[in-house]
Amino acid sequence: MFTGMIAFPLTPLREDSIDEDAYRRIISRLAAAGVDAIGALGSTGSYAYLDREERRQVAIATVEEAGEVPAIVGIGATRTSHVQALAEDAQEAGADAVLLAPVSYQALTGDDVFALYERVTAGLSVPLVVYDNPGTTHFTFSTDLYARIAALPNVAAIKIPPPPADEVAGRIATIRAAVPEHIRIGISGDNRAAAAMNAGADSWFSVIGGTLPQPALEITRAALAGDAALAEVESARLQPLWDLFGAHGSYRVTAALAEHLGLVPQRSLPHPILGLGDADRARLGDVIDELDLGTRIR
Amino acid sequence: MFTGMIAFPLTPLREDSIDEDAYRRIISRLAAAGVDAIGALGSTGSYAYLDREERRQVAIATVEEAGEVPAIVGIGATRTSHVQALAEDAQEAGADAVLLAPVSYQALTGDDVFALYERVTAGLSVPLVVYDNPGTTHFTFSTDLYARIAALPNVAAIKIPPPPADEVAGRIATIRAAVPEHIRIGISGDNRAAAAMNAGADSWFSVIGGTLPQPALEITRAALAGDAALAEVESARLQPLWDLFGAHGSYRVTAALAEHLGLVPQRSLPHPILGLGDADRARLGDVIDELDLGTRIR
């Protein structure tokens, strides 16, 4: 469940409510495409904007539509007791694992973050993925903190943010040496995924894979089969998309992509996130045509 | 209501629930001390950790205990519709004004933030304070964005973060020139408050003033009466406290101070915020004795 391509679906809104029909179609399409797991309610899935009832609704829909594909559900929140309640809900919904980022408002210390994972993992009956996403949580993990948390019960994997291009292999080796052998290491940052899996990462927590699973699966399967060159070529082919991710963030670009392809309603992100402006949507439309992405939604 | 010392009270928790008795004592003490307004559910008041029902409870308690002192209530959240619901609750509770920070998870654009304020202010029946707190929201306002938002209906004041020491006067003059004349400008960052009010800020949104109103009122009254030297002297006297704020953040230090003085329960902050460690609490205890702060809680 923590090896391969873990797809991060969007959670589309329609007039400020979850569009459950559209969401269920996204999940069943991911399951049919053969993704290795579904990472529901990640950053791409807007978890930080949804209330508890909406998150329960999404967790249930994910498990129901995922079928045999493992469902990993995000449980992040600013307060430990809220995280614990979300973990309960996810487990009751039948989630196979949970994903936890140290969401912050006041800056967190390393001891705060350790205390969060210690308290939450103690009450789990499913495995947990440590979700390290400094761009949104504004918390930076040290390798030592990874090691302390990885030694807690029920911790199964760590999703790391993309290291600088020339440090990918070294960073993965450093973390691998610091954590217990059973801990799987996943990468996020779609443009760096091929390099990271070629350098030994076990999995790719993929934003684009939650909307266009095929290209992400091709990259992942090439890398994990040892065909590093093919993985790099397939990733490089998507460079115009990675450039848009770099300019506007993968969240807004992927939502606009899904809106363009009719997979989700228009203006599917939670207000006040306006999403891409018209000129950037036109550029994205060009990239979609150029890369022939419209025909790859299957 | 937007001139003078606006006190930011803590919202103490006891075993993960609001300690409403302790909270009511804090508010009635602030009202008795003659603060110019109470800024409930600011960052110091842990608003980002509380659920809607808790925030309604705190808003009601604030209005009831504040008496004639204006109650300004924080309504920040990541999603616009949640902010609107919190604004409704605050207004129903009888709040005299609301305070809104652009709380983020995904980084916000200037247009996102304008859209947030535009939508929220359109539905208000009380004035709004723009709450600019980049250390927690990770959003940086431009002067131009201040000006656009300040022109919206119901916007009454802007609370700015502390500029660098040598830029305080220039910054306030720049903002003053950019916004309509009726907009009040308040400062946060307790160690820079005397300088800012001496340079023309209308108010101090004060962390320490929510727990120890007297010293904050002395600084404010000196500055607003034109006695700049006295304001500076009174502020400089508290330098050991400002140094602790600088080292650990005003949130954790003020909570530890209130715990030390018995105003709130031990471990009053929401988990996973552990608060000051033992050595830092001992240092704080020394500062409390040195500055004779224990006798100033009246």
Coordinates of C-alpha atoms in Angstrom, one line a residue:
Chain A
M1 CA 0.0 0.0 0.0
F2 CA 3.0 2.3 0.5
T3 CA 4.9 1.3 -2.6
G4 CA 4.1 2.6 -6.1
M5 CA 1.9 5.4 -7.2
I6 CA -0.4 6.8 -4.5
A7 CA -2.9 9.1 -6.2
F8 CA -4.1 12.3 -4.5
P9 CA -7.6 13.1 -5.8
L10 CA -9.2 16.5 -5.7
T11 CA -12.3 17.0 -3.6
P12 CA -14.5 19.0 -5.9
L13 CA -17.0 21.5 -4.5
R14 CA -20.1 22.8 -6.2
E15 CA -21.5 25.9 -4.7
D16 CA -19.6 25.3 -1.5
S17 CA -20.8 21.7 -1.0
I18 CA -18.9 18.5 -1.8
D19 CA -19.9 17.3 -5.3
E20 CA -20.1 13.7 -4.1
D21 CA -21.1 12.3 -7.5
A22 CA -18.1 13.9 -9.2
Y23 CA -15.8 12.7 -6.4
R24 CA -17.1 9.2 -6.6
R25 CA -16.4 9.2 -10.4
I26 CA -12.8 10.4 -9.7
I27 CA -12.2 7.6 -7.2
S28 CA -13.7 4.8 -9.3
R29 CA -11.7 5.9 -12.3
L30 CA -8.5 5.8 -10.2
A31 CA -9.3 2.4 -9.0
A32 CA -10.0 1.2 -12.5
A33 CA -6.7 2.6 -13.7
G34 CA -4.9 0.5 -11.1
V35 CA -3.3 3.0 -8.9
D36 CA -1.5 1.5 -6.0
A37 CA -3.4 3.4 -3.4
I38 CA -5.6 6.5 -3.1
G39 CA -4.6 9.3 -0.8
A40 CA -7.9 11.0 -0.1
L41 CA -8.1 14.3 1.7
G42 CA -4.5 15.3 1.1
S43 CA -3.5 18.9 0.4
T44 CA -4.8 18.3 -3.2
G45 CA -8.0 17.0 -1.6
S46 CA -8.6 20.3 0.2
Y47 CA -8.8 18.7 3.6
A48 CA -7.8 21.9 5.4
Y49 CA -11.0 23.6 4.2
L50 CA -13.5 20.9 5.0
D51 CA -15.5 20.3 8.2
R52 CA -15.6 17.1 10.1
E53 CA -18.9 15.9 8.5
E54 CA -17.6 16.6 5.0
R55 CA -14.4 14.7 5.7
R56 CA -16.4 11.8 7.0
Q57 CA -18.5 11.9 3.8
V58 CA -15.4 11.9 1.6
A59 CA -13.8 9.1 3.6
I60 CA -16.9 6.9 3.2
A61 CA -17.1 7.6 -0.5
T62 CA -13.5 6.9 -1.0
V63 CA -13.6 3.5 0.7
E64 CA -16.8 2.5 -1.2
E65 CA -15.5 3.5 -4.6
A66 CA -11.9 2.3 -4.1
G67 CA -12.9 -1.3 -4.0
E68 CA -9.7 -3.4 -3.6
V69 CA -7.4 -0.4 -3.9
P70 CA -6.2 0.8 -0.4
A71 CA -7.7 4.0 0.8
I72 CA -5.4 6.3 2.8
V73 CA -7.2 9.2 4.4
G74 CA -5.8 12.5 5.6
I75 CA -6.6 13.4 9.2
G76 CA -4.6 16.7 9.7
A77 CA -6.0 19.5 11.9
T78 CA -4.4 22.2 14.2
R79 CA -5.6 20.5 17.4
T80 CA -4.7 17.0 18.6
S81 CA -8.2 16.1 19.8
H82 CA -9.6 17.1 16.4
V83 CA -7.0 14.9 14.7
Q84 CA -8.0 12.0 17.0
A85 CA -11.7 12.5 16.1
L86 CA -10.9 12.5 12.4
A87 CA -8.8 9.3 12.8
E88 CA -11.8 7.7 14.5
D89 CA -14.0 8.7 11.6
A90 CA -11.6 7.5 9.0
Q91 CA -11.2 4.1 10.7
E92 CA -14.9 3.7 11.0
A93 CA -15.3 4.5 7.3
G94 CA -12.9 1.6 6.6
A95 CA -9.8 3.5 5.7
D96 CA -6.7 1.3 5.3
A97 CA -4.3 3.9 6.6
V98 CA -4.2 7.5 7.7
L99 CA -2.0 10.4 6.6
L100 CA -1.1 13.1 9.1
A101 CA 0.6 16.5 8.5
P102 CA 1.5 18.7 11.4
V103 CA -0.9 21.5 10.5
S104 CA 0.1 24.7 12.3
Y105 CA -1.2 28.1 13.1
Q106 CA 1.3 29.1 15.8
A107 CA 4.7 27.7 14.7
L108 CA 5.2 24.2 16.1
T109 CA 8.4 23.0 17.9
G110 CA 9.8 19.6 17.2
D111 CA 8.6 18.5 20.6
D112 CA 5.1 19.6 19.8
V113 CA 5.1 17.6 16.6
F114 CA 6.5 14.5 18.3
A115 CA 3.8 14.8 21.0
L116 CA 1.1 15.0 18.3
Y117 CA 2.3 11.9 16.5
E118 CA 2.8 10.1 19.9
R119 CA -0.7 10.8 21.1
V120 CA -2.4 10.0 17.7
T121 CA -0.5 6.8 16.9
A122 CA -1.2 5.4 20.3
G123 CA -5.0 5.2 19.5
L124 CA -4.8 3.9 15.9
S125 CA -5.7 0.5 14.6
V126 CA -4.4 1.2 11.1
P127 CA -1.0 2.4 9.8
L128 CA 0.0 6.0 9.6
V129 CA 1.9 8.0 7.0
V130 CA 3.9 11.0 8.2
Y131 CA 3.0 13.8 5.8
D132 CA 5.8 16.3 5.5
N133 CA 4.6 19.3 3.5
P134 CA 6.5 22.4 4.7
G135 CA 4.9 24.6 2.0
T136 CA 1.6 24.3 3.6
T137 CA 2.3 23.3 7.3
H138 CA 5.3 25.7 7.6
F139 CA 7.0 23.1 9.8
T140 CA 10.3 21.6 8.8
F141 CA 11.2 18.1 10.0
S142 CA 14.7 17.2 11.0
T143 CA 16.0 13.8 10.1
D144 CA 16.3 13.1 13.9
L145 CA 12.6 13.9 14.3
Y146 CA 11.7 11.5 11.4
A147 CA 13.6 8.9 13.3
R148 CA 11.9 9.5 16.6
I149 CA 8.4 9.5 15.0
A150 CA 9.2 6.5 12.8
A151 CA 9.9 4.5 16.0
L152 CA 6.4 5.0 17.2
P153 CA 3.8 2.2 16.9
N154 CA 1.7 2.2 13.7
V155 CA 4.0 4.5 11.7
A156 CA 4.5 2.8 8.3
A157 CA 5.7 5.5 5.9
I158 CA 7.0 9.0 5.5
K159 CA 6.1 11.2 2.6
I160 CA 9.0 13.7 2.1
P161 CA 8.9 16.9 0.2
P162 CA 11.1 17.2 -2.9
P163 CA 14.7 17.8 -2.1
P164 CA 16.8 20.1 -4.4
A165 CA 17.6 18.2 -7.7
D166 CA 21.2 17.5 -6.8
E167 CA 20.4 16.3 -3.3
V168 CA 17.6 13.7 -4.0
A169 CA 19.7 10.5 -3.7
G170 CA 21.6 11.8 -0.7
R171 CA 18.5 12.8 1.2
I172 CA 16.8 9.5 0.6
A173 CA 19.9 7.6 1.7
T174 CA 20.2 9.7 4.9
I175 CA 16.5 9.2 5.9
R176 CA 16.7 5.5 5.0
A177 CA 19.7 5.1 7.4
A178 CA 17.9 6.9 10.2
V179 CA 14.6 5.1 10.3
P180 CA 13.6 1.5 11.0
E181 CA 13.8 -0.8 8.0
H182 CA 10.0 -1.3 7.7
I183 CA 9.4 2.4 7.1
R184 CA 8.5 3.2 3.5
I185 CA 9.7 6.4 2.0
G186 CA 7.5 8.3 -0.4
I187 CA 8.1 11.4 -2.4
S188 CA 5.9 14.3 -3.3
G189 CA 6.6 17.1 -5.7
D190 CA 5.6 15.7 -9.0
N191 CA 8.5 17.1 -11.1
R192 CA 11.0 15.4 -8.8
A193 CA 9.2 12.0 -8.5
A194 CA 11.1 10.1 -11.2
A195 CA 14.4 11.2 -9.9
A196 CA 13.4 10.2 -6.3
M197 CA 12.1 6.8 -7.3
N198 CA 15.2 6.2 -9.4
A199 CA 17.2 7.1 -6.3
G200 CA 15.3 4.5 -4.2
A201 CA 12.1 6.1 -3.0
D202 CA 9.4 3.5 -2.5
S203 CA 6.5 5.5 -3.7
W204 CA 5.2 8.7 -5.3
F205 CA 2.4 10.5 -3.6
S206 CA 1.2 12.1 -6.8
V207 CA -0.9 15.2 -7.4
I208 CA -1.2 14.6 -11.2
G209 CA -1.8 10.9 -10.6
G210 CA -5.1 11.8 -8.7
T211 CA -6.5 13.3 -11.9
L212 CA -4.5 11.7 -14.7
P213 CA -3.4 8.3 -13.3
Q214 CA -1.9 6.9 -16.6
P215 CA 1.1 9.1 -17.1
A216 CA 1.9 8.9 -13.4
L217 CA 1.6 5.1 -13.4
E218 CA 3.9 4.9 -16.5
I219 CA 6.6 6.9 -14.7
T220 CA 6.3 5.0 -11.5
R221 CA 6.3 1.5 -13.1
A222 CA 9.4 2.4 -15.2
A223 CA 11.2 3.7 -12.2
L224 CA 10.3 0.8 -9.8
A225 CA 11.2 -1.7 -12.6
G226 CA 14.6 -0.3 -12.8
D227 CA 14.2 1.5 -16.1
A228 CA 15.5 4.9 -14.8
A229 CA 15.9 6.3 -18.3
L230 CA 12.3 5.6 -19.3
A231 CA 11.0 7.1 -16.1
E232 CA 13.1 10.3 -16.7
V233 CA 11.9 10.5 -20.3
E234 CA 8.3 10.1 -19.4
S235 CA 8.6 12.7 -16.6
A236 CA 10.5 15.1 -18.9
R237 CA 7.7 14.8 -21.5
L238 CA 5.4 16.5 -18.9
Q239 CA 7.8 19.4 -18.3
P240 CA 5.3 22.0 -19.6
L241 CA 2.9 20.8 -16.9
W242 CA 5.6 20.9 -14.2
D243 CA 6.4 24.4 -15.3
L244 CA 2.8 25.4 -14.7
F245 CA 2.9 23.6 -11.3
G246 CA 6.0 25.7 -10.5
A247 CA 4.4 28.9 -11.5
H248 CA 0.9 28.5 -9.8
G249 CA 1.2 25.5 -7.5
S250 CA 0.0 22.0 -8.4
Y251 CA -3.2 22.5 -6.4
R252 CA -4.6 25.3 -8.6
V253 CA -3.3 23.9 -11.8
T254 CA -4.7 20.4 -11.3
A255 CA -8.1 21.8 -10.3
A256 CA -8.1 23.9 -13.5
L257 CA -7.0 20.8 -15.5
A258 CA -9.9 18.7 -14.1
E259 CA -12.3 21.6 -14.7
H260 CA -11.1 21.9 -18.3
L261 CA -11.5 18.2 -18.9
G262 CA -15.0 18.2 -17.3
L263 CA -14.1 15.9 -14.5
V264 CA -15.2 18.4 -11.8
P265 CA -17.5 21.4 -11.9
Q266 CA -16.2 24.9 -12.7
R267 CA -14.7 26.8 -9.7
S268 CA -14.3 23.5 -7.8
L269 CA -11.9 24.8 -5.2
P270 CA -13.1 26.2 -1.8
H271 CA -13.5 30.0 -1.7
P272 CA -11.4 32.2 -1.1
I273 CA -9.1 30.2 -3.5
L274 CA -10.1 31.7 -6.8
G275 CA -7.8 29.3 -8.8
L276 CA -6.2 30.1 -12.1
G277 CA -7.1 33.3 -14.0
D278 CA -8.3 33.3 -17.6
A279 CA -4.9 33.8 -19.2
D280 CA -3.3 31.0 -17.2
R281 CA -6.3 28.7 -18.0
A282 CA -5.7 29.4 -21.7
R283 CA -2.0 28.5 -21.3
L284 CA -3.0 25.3 -19.5
G285 CA -5.4 24.5 -22.3
D286 CA -2.5 24.8 -24.8
V287 CA -0.4 22.5 -22.6
I288 CA -3.3 20.0 -22.4
D289 CA -3.5 19.9 -26.2
E290 CA 0.3 19.9 -26.7
L291 CA 0.7 16.8 -24.4
D292 CA -2.5 15.2 -25.6
L293 CA -3.7 14.9 -22.0
G294 CA -7.4 15.1 -22.9
T295 CA -7.2 11.6 -24.5
R296 CA -5.4 10.2 -21.5
I297 CA -8.3 10.4 -19.1
R298 CA -9.3 6.8 -19.0
Chain B
M1 CA -13.2 51.3 19.9
F2 CA -10.2 51.2 17.6
T3 CA -8.1 53.8 19.5
G4 CA -6.1 53.0 22.5
M5 CA -5.2 49.6 24.0
I6 CA -7.1 46.6 22.6
A7 CA -6.4 43.7 24.9
F8 CA -6.0 40.2 23.5
P9 CA -7.1 37.7 26.2
L10 CA -6.0 34.1 26.3
T11 CA -8.7 31.4 25.9
P12 CA -7.7 28.9 28.6
L13 CA -8.4 25.2 28.1
R14 CA -8.7 22.7 30.9
E15 CA -8.4 19.1 29.7
D16 CA -9.2 20.1 26.2
S17 CA -12.3 22.1 27.0
I18 CA -12.8 25.9 27.4
D19 CA -12.3 26.9 31.0
E20 CA -15.2 29.3 30.8
D21 CA -15.0 30.4 34.5
A22 CA -11.3 31.3 34.1
Y23 CA -12.1 33.0 30.8
R24 CA -14.9 35.1 32.3
R25 CA -12.6 36.2 35.1
I26 CA -10.0 37.3 32.6
I27 CA -12.6 39.4 30.7
S28 CA -14.2 41.0 33.7
R29 CA -10.7 41.9 35.0
L30 CA -9.9 43.5 31.7
A31 CA -13.1 45.5 31.7
A32 CA -12.5 46.6 35.3
A33 CA -9.0 47.7 34.3
G34 CA -10.4 50.1 31.7
V35 CA -9.0 48.6 28.5
D36 CA -10.3 50.4 25.4
A37 CA -11.5 47.2 23.8
I38 CA -11.2 43.5 24.1
G39 CA -9.9 41.5 21.1
A40 CA -11.4 38.0 21.9
L41 CA -10.3 35.0 19.8
G42 CA -7.2 36.6 18.4
S43 CA -4.1 34.5 17.8
T44 CA -3.4 34.8 21.6
G45 CA -7.0 33.6 22.1
S46 CA -6.2 30.3 20.2
Y47 CA -9.1 30.9 17.7
A48 CA -7.4 28.7 15.1
Y49 CA -7.7 25.7 17.4
L50 CA -11.3 26.0 18.5
D51 CA -14.5 24.7 16.8
R52 CA -17.5 26.8 15.9
E53 CA -19.4 25.9 19.1
E54 CA -16.5 26.8 21.3
R55 CA -16.0 30.1 19.5
R56 CA -19.7 30.9 19.9
Q57 CA -19.4 30.1 23.6
V58 CA -16.3 32.4 23.9
A59 CA -18.0 35.2 22.0
I60 CA -21.0 35.1 24.3
A61 CA -18.9 35.1 27.4
T62 CA -16.9 38.0 26.1
V63 CA -19.9 40.2 25.4
E64 CA -21.5 39.3 28.8
E65 CA -18.4 40.1 30.9
A66 CA -17.1 43.1 28.9
G67 CA -20.0 45.3 29.9
E68 CA -19.5 48.7 28.4
V69 CA -16.1 47.8 26.9
P70 CA -16.4 47.1 23.2
A71 CA -15.9 43.4 22.3
I72 CA -14.1 42.7 19.0
V73 CA -14.3 39.0 18.0
G74 CA -12.0 37.1 15.7
I75 CA -13.7 35.2 12.8
G76 CA -10.7 33.8 10.9
A77 CA -10.9 30.4 9.1
T78 CA -9.5 28.9 6.0
R79 CA -12.8 28.8 4.1
T80 CA -14.9 31.9 3.3
S81 CA -18.2 30.2 4.2
H82 CA -16.9 29.2 7.6
V83 CA -15.8 32.8 8.1
Q84 CA -19.3 34.0 7.2
A85 CA -20.8 31.6 9.7
L86 CA -18.4 32.7 12.4
A87 CA -19.3 36.4 11.6
E88 CA -23.0 35.5 12.0
D89 CA -22.3 33.9 15.4
A90 CA -20.2 36.8 16.6
Q91 CA -22.9 39.3 15.6
E92 CA -25.6 37.3 17.2
A93 CA -23.6 37.1 20.4
G94 CA -23.5 40.9 20.4
A95 CA -19.9 41.6 19.3
D96 CA -19.2 45.3 18.5
A97 CA -16.8 44.4 15.7
V98 CA -15.0 41.5 14.1
L99 CA -11.4 40.8 13.4
L100 CA -10.4 38.9 10.3
A101 CA -7.0 37.4 9.3
P102 CA -6.5 35.7 6.0
V103 CA -5.9 32.2 7.5
S104 CA -4.2 30.0 4.9
Y105 CA -3.3 26.4 4.2
Q106 CA -2.6 26.7 0.5
A107 CA -0.7 30.0 0.0
L108 CA -3.2 32.8 -0.9
T109 CA -2.9 35.3 -3.7
G110 CA -3.7 39.0 -3.2
D111 CA -6.9 38.5 -5.3
D112 CA -7.9 35.6 -3.1
V113 CA -7.6 37.7 0.0
F114 CA -9.4 40.6 -1.5
A115 CA -12.3 38.3 -2.5
L116 CA -12.4 37.0 1.0
Y117 CA -12.8 40.5 2.5
E118 CA -15.2 41.6 -0.2
R119 CA -17.5 38.7 0.4
V120 CA -17.4 38.8 4.2
T121 CA -17.7 42.6 4.6
A122 CA -20.8 42.6 2.3
G123 CA -22.7 40.6 4.9
L124 CA -21.7 42.4 8.1
S125 CA -23.7 44.7 10.3
V126 CA -20.7 45.6 12.5
P127 CA -17.2 47.1 11.6
L128 CA -14.3 44.8 10.7
V129 CA -10.6 45.0 11.6
V130 CA -8.2 43.7 9.0
Y131 CA -5.9 41.4 11.0
D132 CA -2.4 41.3 9.3
N133 CA -0.3 38.6 11.1
P134 CA 2.1 37.1 8.6
G135 CA 3.8 35.0 11.2
T136 CA 0.7 32.9 11.5
T137 CA -1.1 33.4 8.2
H138 CA 2.0 33.3 6.0
F139 CA 0.3 36.0 3.9
T140 CA 2.0 39.3 3.3
F141 CA -0.2 42.3 2.5
S142 CA 0.9 45.0 0.1
T143 CA 0.1 48.6 0.8
D144 CA -2.0 48.5 -2.4
L145 CA -4.0 45.6 -1.0
Y146 CA -4.6 47.4 2.3
A147 CA -6.0 50.3 0.2
R148 CA -8.3 48.1 -1.9
I149 CA -9.7 46.3 1.2
A150 CA -9.9 49.6 3.3
A151 CA -12.3 51.0 0.6
L152 CA -14.8 48.1 1.2
P153 CA -17.9 48.8 3.3
N154 CA -17.6 48.1 7.1
V155 CA -13.8 48.1 7.1
A156 CA -12.8 50.3 10.1
A157 CA -9.2 49.5 11.0
I158 CA -6.1 47.6 10.1
K159 CA -3.9 45.9 12.6
I160 CA -0.4 45.8 11.1
P161 CA 2.5 43.6 12.2
P162 CA 5.6 45.4 13.7
P163 CA 7.8 47.0 11.1
P164 CA 11.6 46.9 11.6
A165 CA 12.6 49.5 14.3
D166 CA 13.9 52.0 11.9
E167 CA 10.9 51.8 9.6
V168 CA 8.0 52.3 12.0
A169 CA 7.3 55.9 11.3
G170 CA 7.7 55.6 7.6
R171 CA 5.5 52.5 7.4
I172 CA 2.6 54.1 9.3
A173 CA 2.9 57.3 7.2
T174 CA 2.8 55.2 4.0
I175 CA -0.3 53.2 5.0
R176 CA -2.0 56.4 6.3
A177 CA -1.5 58.0 2.9
A178 CA -2.9 55.0 1.1
V179 CA -6.2 54.3 3.0
P180 CA -9.3 56.4 3.6
E181 CA -9.1 58.9 6.5
H182 CA -11.6 57.0 8.6
I183 CA -9.4 53.9 8.8
R184 CA -7.7 53.4 12.2
I185 CA -4.3 51.9 12.2
G186 CA -3.3 49.6 15.0
I187 CA 0.0 47.9 15.8
S188 CA 0.8 44.5 17.1
G189 CA 4.2 43.2 18.3
D190 CA 4.3 44.3 21.9
N191 CA 7.9 45.4 21.9
R192 CA 7.4 47.8 19.1
A193 CA 4.1 49.3 20.3
A194 CA 5.4 52.4 22.1
A195 CA 7.4 53.3 19.1
A196 CA 4.5 52.8 16.7
M197 CA 2.0 54.8 18.8
N198 CA 4.7 57.6 19.2
A199 CA 4.9 57.5 15.4
G200 CA 1.1 58.0 15.0
A201 CA -0.5 54.5 15.3
D202 CA -4.0 54.9 16.8
S203 CA -4.0 51.7 18.8
W204 CA -2.1 48.8 20.2
F205 CA -3.5 45.3 19.8
S206 CA -1.7 44.0 22.9
V207 CA -0.8 40.5 23.8
I208 CA 0.5 41.4 27.3
G209 CA -2.4 43.7 27.8
G210 CA -4.8 40.8 27.7
T211 CA -3.2 39.3 30.8
L212 CA -1.5 42.3 32.5
P213 CA -3.6 45.3 31.4
Q214 CA -2.0 47.9 33.7
P215 CA 1.5 48.2 32.2
A216 CA 0.0 48.1 28.7
L217 CA -2.4 50.9 29.5
E218 CA 0.4 53.0 31.0
I219 CA 2.4 52.8 27.8
T220 CA -0.6 53.5 25.6
R221 CA -1.9 56.4 27.6
A222 CA 1.6 58.0 27.7
A223 CA 2.0 57.6 24.0
L224 CA -1.5 58.8 23.0
A225 CA -1.1 61.8 25.4
G226 CA 2.0 62.8 23.5
D227 CA 4.5 61.8 26.2
A228 CA 6.7 59.8 23.9
A229 CA 9.6 59.6 26.4
L230 CA 7.5 58.1 29.1
A231 CA 5.9 55.6 26.8
E232 CA 9.4 54.5 25.7
V233 CA 10.7 54.3 29.3
E234 CA 7.7 52.2 30.4
S235 CA 8.1 49.9 27.4
A236 CA 11.9 49.6 27.9
R237 CA 11.3 48.6 31.6
L238 CA 9.5 45.4 30.2
Q239 CA 12.5 44.5 28.0
P240 CA 13.2 41.2 29.8
L241 CA 9.7 40.2 29.0
W242 CA 10.0 41.3 25.3
D243 CA 13.2 39.2 25.2
L244 CA 11.3 36.1 26.2
F245 CA 8.6 37.0 23.6
G246 CA 11.4 37.2 21.1
A247 CA 12.8 33.8 22.1
H248 CA 9.6 31.8 22.5
G249 CA 6.8 33.8 21.0
S250 CA 4.3 36.0 22.9
Y251 CA 1.7 33.2 22.8
R252 CA 3.6 30.6 24.7
V253 CA 5.2 33.1 27.1
T254 CA 1.9 34.8 28.0
A255 CA 0.2 31.5 28.6
A256 CA 3.0 30.5 30.9
L257 CA 2.8 33.8 32.7
A258 CA -0.9 33.5 33.2
E259 CA -0.4 29.9 34.4
H260 CA 2.4 31.1 36.8
L261 CA 0.1 33.8 38.2
G262 CA -2.8 31.4 38.7
L263 CA -5.1 33.2 36.2
V264 CA -5.6 30.1 34.1
P265 CA -5.1 26.4 34.7
Q266 CA -1.8 24.7 34.1
R267 CA -1.2 23.5 30.5
S268 CA -3.9 25.9 29.3
L269 CA -2.9 25.9 25.6
P270 CA -4.4 23.5 23.0
H271 CA -2.4 20.3 22.4
P272 CA -0.1 19.8 20.5
I273 CA 1.2 23.2 21.8
L274 CA 3.2 22.1 24.8
G275 CA 4.2 25.6 25.9
L276 CA 7.3 26.6 27.7
G277 CA 9.6 23.9 29.1
D278 CA 10.6 23.9 32.8
A279 CA 13.9 25.9 32.4
D280 CA 12.2 28.6 30.4
R281 CA 9.4 28.7 33.0
A282 CA 11.9 29.2 35.7
R283 CA 13.5 32.1 33.7
L284 CA 10.0 33.6 33.3
G285 CA 9.4 33.3 37.0
D286 CA 12.6 35.3 37.6
V287 CA 11.4 38.0 35.1
I288 CA 8.0 38.1 36.8
D289 CA 9.8 38.7 40.2
E290 CA 12.3 41.2 38.7
L291 CA 9.6 43.3 37.1
D292 CA 7.2 42.8 40.0
L293 CA 4.5 41.7 37.6
G294 CA 2.8 39.5 40.2
T295 CA 1.6 42.6 42.1
R296 CA 0.3 44.2 38.9
I297 CA -2.6 41.8 38.3
R298 CA -5.4 44.0 39.3

